[in-house]
Coordinates of C-alpha atoms and ligand atoms in Angstrom, one line a residue:
M18 CA 129.0 96.8 94.3
K19 CA 126.4 95.6 91.6
I20 CA 123.4 95.8 93.0
V21 CA 119.5 94.5 92.2
V22 CA 116.4 94.7 93.3
L23 CA 114.2 92.1 92.3
D24 CA 110.3 92.9 94.1
G25 CA 111.1 96.9 94.9
Y26 CA 107.2 97.6 93.9
T27 CA 105.6 97.4 97.1
L28 CA 107.8 99.5 99.3
N29 CA 108.2 102.2 96.4
P30 CA 105.6 102.3 93.6
G31 CA 107.5 105.5 92.6
D32 CA 106.1 108.1 95.9
I33 CA 109.7 107.8 96.5
D34 CA 113.2 106.9 95.6
W35 CA 115.8 104.5 95.5
E36 CA 118.8 107.4 95.5
G37 CA 120.5 106.1 98.6
F38 CA 120.7 102.4 96.9
K39 CA 122.0 104.6 93.3
K40 CA 124.8 106.2 95.7
L41 CA 126.0 102.7 96.8
G42 CA 126.9 100.9 93.3
E43 CA 125.7 100.2 90.2
F44 CA 121.7 100.0 90.5
V45 CA 119.2 97.7 88.9
C46 CA 115.3 97.9 90.1
Y47 CA 112.3 95.3 89.0
D48 CA 109.1 96.1 90.4
R49 CA 108.2 92.2 90.6
T50 CA 110.5 88.8 90.1
T51 CA 108.2 85.8 91.6
T52 CA 107.4 85.0 95.0
K53 CA 107.6 80.6 93.6
K54 CA 110.7 78.8 94.8
E55 CA 110.1 76.7 92.0
E56 CA 110.8 79.5 89.5
S57 CA 114.4 80.0 90.5
A58 CA 115.8 80.1 87.3
K59 CA 114.2 83.8 87.0
I60 CA 115.6 84.8 89.8
I61 CA 118.8 83.7 89.3
E62 CA 119.1 85.2 86.0
R63 CA 117.6 88.8 87.3
I64 CA 120.9 88.6 90.1
A65 CA 122.9 87.8 87.1
D66 CA 126.9 89.5 88.5
A67 CA 125.0 91.4 91.7
G68 CA 127.1 90.8 94.3
A69 CA 124.1 92.8 96.8
V70 CA 120.6 91.4 96.1
I71 CA 117.7 93.3 97.9
I72 CA 114.2 91.4 98.0
N73 CA 111.4 91.6 99.9
K74 CA 109.1 88.6 98.8
T75 CA 111.4 86.7 96.4
P76 CA 112.4 83.5 97.9
I77 CA 116.3 83.0 97.8
T78 CA 117.1 79.3 98.3
R79 CA 119.9 77.7 98.2
E80 CA 119.4 76.2 95.1
I81 CA 120.1 79.8 94.0
L82 CA 123.2 80.7 96.3
D83 CA 125.1 77.9 94.8
A84 CA 124.2 79.3 91.5
K85 CA 125.4 83.2 92.4
P86 CA 128.7 81.9 94.2
Q87 CA 129.5 86.1 94.0
I88 CA 126.2 87.4 96.0
K89 CA 128.2 88.8 99.3
Y90 CA 125.3 90.3 101.1
I91 CA 121.4 89.8 101.0
G92 CA 119.0 92.8 102.6
V93 CA 115.2 91.9 103.2
L94 CA 113.0 94.7 102.7
A95 CA 110.9 94.1 105.5
T96 CA 111.5 92.2 109.4
G97 CA 110.1 88.9 108.7
Y98 CA 112.9 87.0 106.9
N99 CA 111.7 83.6 105.8
V100 CA 111.7 84.4 102.8
V101 CA 115.6 83.8 102.5
D102 CA 117.5 79.9 103.1
I103 CA 119.0 82.0 106.4
D104 CA 121.5 78.4 107.0
A105 CA 122.5 78.4 103.4
A106 CA 123.1 81.9 103.8
K107 CA 125.2 81.4 107.2
E108 CA 127.1 78.8 105.4
K109 CA 128.1 80.3 102.5
G110 CA 129.1 83.4 104.4
I111 CA 126.1 85.2 103.2
V112 CA 125.0 88.7 105.6
V113 CA 121.6 89.0 105.2
T114 CA 119.9 91.5 107.6
N115 CA 116.3 93.4 108.0
I116 CA 114.6 96.0 109.2
P117 CA 113.5 95.4 112.5
T118 CA 111.4 98.0 113.1
Y119 CA 109.8 100.6 110.7
G120 CA 106.2 100.9 111.2
T121 CA 104.8 101.0 114.7
T122 CA 103.4 103.6 114.9
A123 CA 101.3 102.8 111.8
V124 CA 100.0 99.7 112.8
A125 CA 99.1 100.4 115.6
Q126 CA 97.4 103.2 114.1
F127 CA 96.0 100.8 111.8
V128 CA 94.5 98.9 114.3
F129 CA 92.2 101.9 115.4
A130 CA 90.9 102.4 111.6
H131 CA 89.8 98.6 112.4
V132 CA 88.8 99.0 115.6
L133 CA 86.6 102.5 115.1
E134 CA 85.1 101.6 111.3
F135 CA 83.1 98.6 113.9
C136 CA 82.5 101.8 116.4
H137 CA 81.2 104.0 113.6
H138 CA 81.0 102.8 110.4
V139 CA 82.1 106.0 108.5
A140 CA 82.2 104.7 105.1
H141 CA 78.8 103.0 105.2
H142 CA 77.2 106.4 106.7
A143 CA 78.7 108.2 104.5
Q144 CA 77.5 106.4 101.7
T145 CA 74.3 106.5 103.2
V146 CA 74.1 110.4 102.3
K147 CA 75.7 110.2 98.9
D148 CA 73.0 108.5 98.1
G149 CA 70.4 110.5 99.4
R150 CA 68.6 109.5 102.8
W151 CA 69.8 111.4 105.2
A152 CA 68.0 114.8 102.6
K153 CA 64.7 112.3 103.1
S154 CA 65.2 111.6 106.4
E155 CA 62.2 112.1 108.7
D156 CA 64.7 112.5 112.2
F157 CA 67.7 114.7 112.2
C158 CA 69.4 111.6 112.6
Y159 CA 69.7 108.0 112.0
W160 CA 72.4 104.9 111.9
D161 CA 72.3 101.3 111.0
Y162 CA 74.7 99.7 113.5
P163 CA 75.0 99.8 117.4
L164 CA 77.6 102.6 117.8
I165 CA 79.7 101.7 120.2
E166 CA 81.5 104.4 123.0
L167 CA 85.6 102.6 123.5
A168 CA 85.5 104.9 126.9
D169 CA 85.6 102.3 130.1
K170 CA 86.2 99.1 127.7
T171 CA 88.8 96.5 128.2
M172 CA 90.9 96.5 125.4
G173 CA 93.3 93.1 125.3
I174 CA 97.0 93.0 123.2
I175 CA 97.8 89.4 123.0
G176 CA 101.6 90.1 122.5
F177 CA 102.8 93.4 124.4
G178 CA 105.3 94.0 122.2
R179 CA 106.7 97.3 120.5
I180 CA 103.3 97.4 118.6
G181 CA 101.7 95.7 121.5
Q182 CA 102.5 98.4 123.5
T183 CA 101.9 101.3 120.9
V184 CA 98.5 100.1 121.0
A185 CA 97.6 100.4 124.6
K186 CA 98.7 104.4 124.3
I187 CA 96.2 105.0 122.2
A188 CA 93.9 102.7 123.7
V189 CA 94.4 104.5 126.7
A190 CA 93.6 107.5 124.5
F191 CA 90.2 106.8 124.6
G192 CA 89.6 106.3 128.2
M193 CA 89.8 102.0 127.7
K194 CA 91.6 99.9 130.2
V195 CA 94.3 97.7 128.8
L196 CA 95.3 93.7 130.1
A197 CA 98.5 92.6 128.3
Y198 CA 99.6 89.4 127.8
D199 CA 102.7 88.7 126.5
E200 CA 105.4 85.5 127.4
Y201 CA 107.7 87.8 128.8
V202 CA 106.5 90.4 131.3
N203 CA 108.1 94.0 131.7
K204 CA 105.8 95.1 135.2
S205 CA 108.0 98.8 134.4
L206 CA 105.3 99.1 131.9
E207 CA 102.2 98.7 133.6
T208 CA 100.6 101.6 134.5
D209 CA 97.0 102.3 136.7
S210 CA 95.1 101.6 133.1
I211 CA 97.3 99.1 131.5
K212 CA 98.4 95.6 133.7
Y213 CA 99.4 92.3 132.3
A214 CA 97.4 89.1 133.0
P215 CA 97.2 85.3 132.1
L216 CA 95.9 85.0 128.9
D217 CA 92.5 83.1 129.2
E218 CA 91.7 86.3 131.4
V219 CA 92.9 88.9 128.5
L220 CA 90.3 86.7 126.2
F221 CA 87.5 86.3 128.7
R222 CA 87.6 90.5 129.7
S223 CA 88.3 92.1 127.2
D224 CA 85.3 93.7 124.4
V225 CA 88.3 94.4 122.0
V226 CA 91.3 91.3 121.7
S227 CA 94.2 92.9 119.0
L228 CA 97.0 90.5 118.0
H229 CA 100.5 91.6 118.1
V230 CA 102.2 88.2 118.3
P231 CA 104.6 86.9 115.8
L232 CA 103.6 83.4 113.8
F233 CA 105.8 81.3 115.1
D234 CA 104.7 77.2 115.6
S235 CA 103.6 78.2 119.1
T236 CA 101.1 81.1 118.1
K237 CA 100.0 79.6 114.8
H238 CA 96.0 79.2 115.1
M239 CA 95.9 80.6 118.7
I240 CA 92.4 82.2 118.2
N241 CA 90.5 79.4 117.3
K242 CA 87.1 78.2 118.4
N243 CA 88.6 77.4 121.5
T244 CA 90.0 80.3 122.5
I245 CA 87.2 82.6 120.7
A246 CA 84.9 80.5 123.0
K247 CA 86.3 82.1 125.7
M248 CA 85.9 85.6 125.1
K249 CA 83.0 87.7 125.7
D250 CA 80.2 87.6 123.7
G251 CA 80.0 89.9 120.5
V252 CA 83.8 90.5 121.0
I253 CA 85.7 92.8 118.3
I254 CA 88.7 91.0 116.7
I255 CA 91.4 92.7 115.8
N256 CA 94.8 91.0 113.5
T257 CA 97.2 93.2 112.2
S258 CA 100.0 90.6 113.0
R259 CA 100.3 87.6 110.7
G260 CA 96.9 85.8 109.2
P261 CA 97.9 82.1 110.9
L262 CA 97.7 83.6 114.3
V263 CA 93.6 83.0 113.1
K264 CA 91.9 79.6 112.7
E265 CA 89.9 81.2 109.7
E266 CA 87.7 78.6 109.4
D267 CA 86.3 78.9 113.4
M268 CA 86.1 82.3 112.9
V269 CA 83.8 82.6 110.0
A270 CA 81.4 80.0 112.1
A271 CA 82.4 82.7 115.5
L272 CA 81.1 85.7 112.9
E273 CA 78.4 83.8 111.2
S274 CA 76.4 82.8 115.3
G275 CA 77.1 87.0 116.7
K276 CA 79.7 85.3 119.3
V277 CA 82.4 87.7 117.6
A278 CA 80.4 90.8 116.1
G279 CA 83.3 92.1 114.5
Y280 CA 86.8 90.3 113.1
G281 CA 89.1 93.4 110.9
S282 CA 92.2 91.8 109.4
D283 CA 94.7 92.9 107.4
V284 CA 96.0 89.8 107.4
V285 CA 95.0 86.1 106.0
E286 CA 96.3 82.9 105.5
V287 CA 97.5 83.0 102.0
E288 CA 98.4 86.2 100.6
P289 CA 97.5 87.5 98.4
I290 CA 93.7 86.1 99.3
L291 CA 92.2 83.0 97.6
L292 CA 88.8 83.9 95.9
S293 CA 87.6 80.5 98.0
N294 CA 88.7 82.7 101.6
K295 CA 85.3 82.6 102.8
L296 CA 86.2 86.0 105.1
P297 CA 85.9 88.4 103.4
Q298 CA 82.1 87.5 102.1
T299 CA 81.2 86.5 106.3
K300 CA 79.0 89.2 107.9
N301 CA 81.1 91.6 110.2
C302 CA 84.2 90.4 108.6
H303 CA 86.9 93.2 107.1
I304 CA 89.8 92.1 105.7
T305 CA 92.2 94.8 104.3
P306 CA 95.6 94.1 101.8
H307 CA 98.5 94.0 104.2
I308 CA 98.4 97.9 103.9
A309 CA 99.2 98.5 107.9
W310 CA 102.9 99.2 107.3
A311 CA 102.3 100.8 104.5
P312 CA 102.3 105.1 104.9
K313 CA 104.6 106.5 103.0
A314 CA 106.4 108.0 106.1
A315 CA 106.5 104.8 107.1
R316 CA 108.2 103.3 103.7
I317 CA 110.6 106.4 103.8
R318 CA 112.0 105.0 107.2
L319 CA 112.0 101.5 106.0
M320 CA 114.4 102.9 102.6
N321 CA 116.7 104.8 104.5
I322 CA 117.2 101.7 106.8
A323 CA 117.7 99.2 104.1
V324 CA 119.6 101.7 102.0
D325 CA 121.9 102.5 105.8
N326 CA 122.2 98.4 106.4
L327 CA 123.9 98.4 103.2
A328 CA 126.3 101.2 103.5
A329 CA 127.0 100.1 106.9
F330 CA 127.8 96.2 105.3
I331 CA 129.7 98.3 102.6
K332 CA 131.9 99.0 105.4
G333 CA 132.7 96.4 107.3
I334 CA 130.3 96.9 110.4
P335 CA 127.3 95.4 109.5
V336 CA 123.9 96.0 110.8
N337 CA 120.4 94.2 111.8
V338 CA 122.5 91.3 110.6
V339 CA 120.0 88.1 110.8
N340 CA 122.1 85.0 110.1
K341 CA 125.4 85.6 113.0
Ligands
NAD29 P1 108.0 93.0 118.7 O1 109.1 92.1 118.7 O2 108.6 94.2 119.4 O3 107.1 92.0 119.8 C1 106.4 91.0 119.9 C2 105.6 90.7 121.6 O4 105.6 88.9 120.9 C3 107.0 90.6 122.4 O5 107.2 90.9 123.0 C4 106.7 89.1 122.0 O6 107.7 88.8 123.9 C5 106.0 88.8 122.2 N1 105.2 87.1 122.5 C6 106.7 86.1 121.4 N2 106.0 84.9 121.3 C7 105.0 84.9 122.1 C8 103.8 84.0 122.9 N3 103.9 82.6 122.3 N4 103.2 84.2 123.4 C9 103.1 85.3 123.7 N5 103.7 86.7 123.7 C10 104.5 86.0 122.6 O7 107.6 93.0 117.2 P2 106.1 94.0 116.7 O8 107.6 94.7 116.0 O9 105.2 94.3 118.2 O10 105.0 93.1 116.0 C11 104.4 92.4 116.2 C12 104.0 91.7 114.8 O11 103.6 92.6 114.1 C13 105.2 91.1 113.6 O12 105.4 90.1 114.2 C14 104.4 91.1 112.9 O13 104.2 89.9 112.1 C15 103.5 91.6 112.5 N6 103.5 93.6 111.4 C16 102.6 93.4 110.5 C17 102.9 94.4 110.4 C18 101.8 94.5 108.9 O14 101.5 95.5 108.0 N7 100.3 93.9 109.1 C19 103.4 95.4 109.8 C20 104.7 95.5 111.3 C21 105.2 93.9 112.0

């Protein structure tokens, strides 16, 4: 089977290998093709006569599937597969697979990279030392921001699935209490330190709020001026899920007023971020470029699952199919 990867660079910028795919057929890999639906001609050209198309964020539309009837398999190198026209693929009997889980621990760890940055401002303080300020200091120490101890604070987790539960375990290790909100309550996950609560109570009682619900119409803009108003003054909000969960203009206003003491986010409404996005320049706001998923160990896991997905399809026993 001919295999084409249309945008392999973010998964493998050169530090892991494509060997697993190469063993499964004739293999071509492009670093990038396009993320624009209107550039389908380029996508069609690159697919050429491949039967297996592997993509991350390259859109696979009905038009492309009509133009390339030899496609039998689309492997998405991510959990979210909204870039593929699933209905068109299903009608044509094309199997579409995704990677349901590979980055749970990486994303949970990254939540605390943001949280701890607000607690200690390590990079800032290290820079002041590089700049010679400690050497000139009259005192044996100094700090430029209030330093925050997490023990006994409350971590509110919105969306208590795989990542949310892993975040909770880390929070408990820091001595935090956890309040979780999820539309499905699984009481067996409760402990002395982890309790479910209604959304309003989570918003009202948490010192840190971390978002882990997927993006749906029902969750879009769930963090807005009304929900922020219910939170504690000086709350820290972390978003490693999806940008549109947060109404960005309301977050800018809440940061400027000081209602929100810190917004740490790995995601924004439009990615890559637009230069016109005000968040990065807003005080107490740290935006990272969608890297929570990307430690090498997590990417290797993702690669192995992607290869296993294609191998299982070739054997006639497809797994991780999203369009059954
Ligand atoms: P998951 O499916 O295990 O958990 C999601 C939880 O949200 C589930 O428990 C579900 O019941 C709950 N939920 C869904 N809709 C809800 C609603 N309206 N109200 C309350 N709860 C609701 O998913 P996960 O593996 O924990 O991943 C969570 C999100 O993290 C993903 O959807 C993805 O957007 C994001 N993510 C980001 C990165 C990154 O690199 N930044 C990497 C991986 C995943």
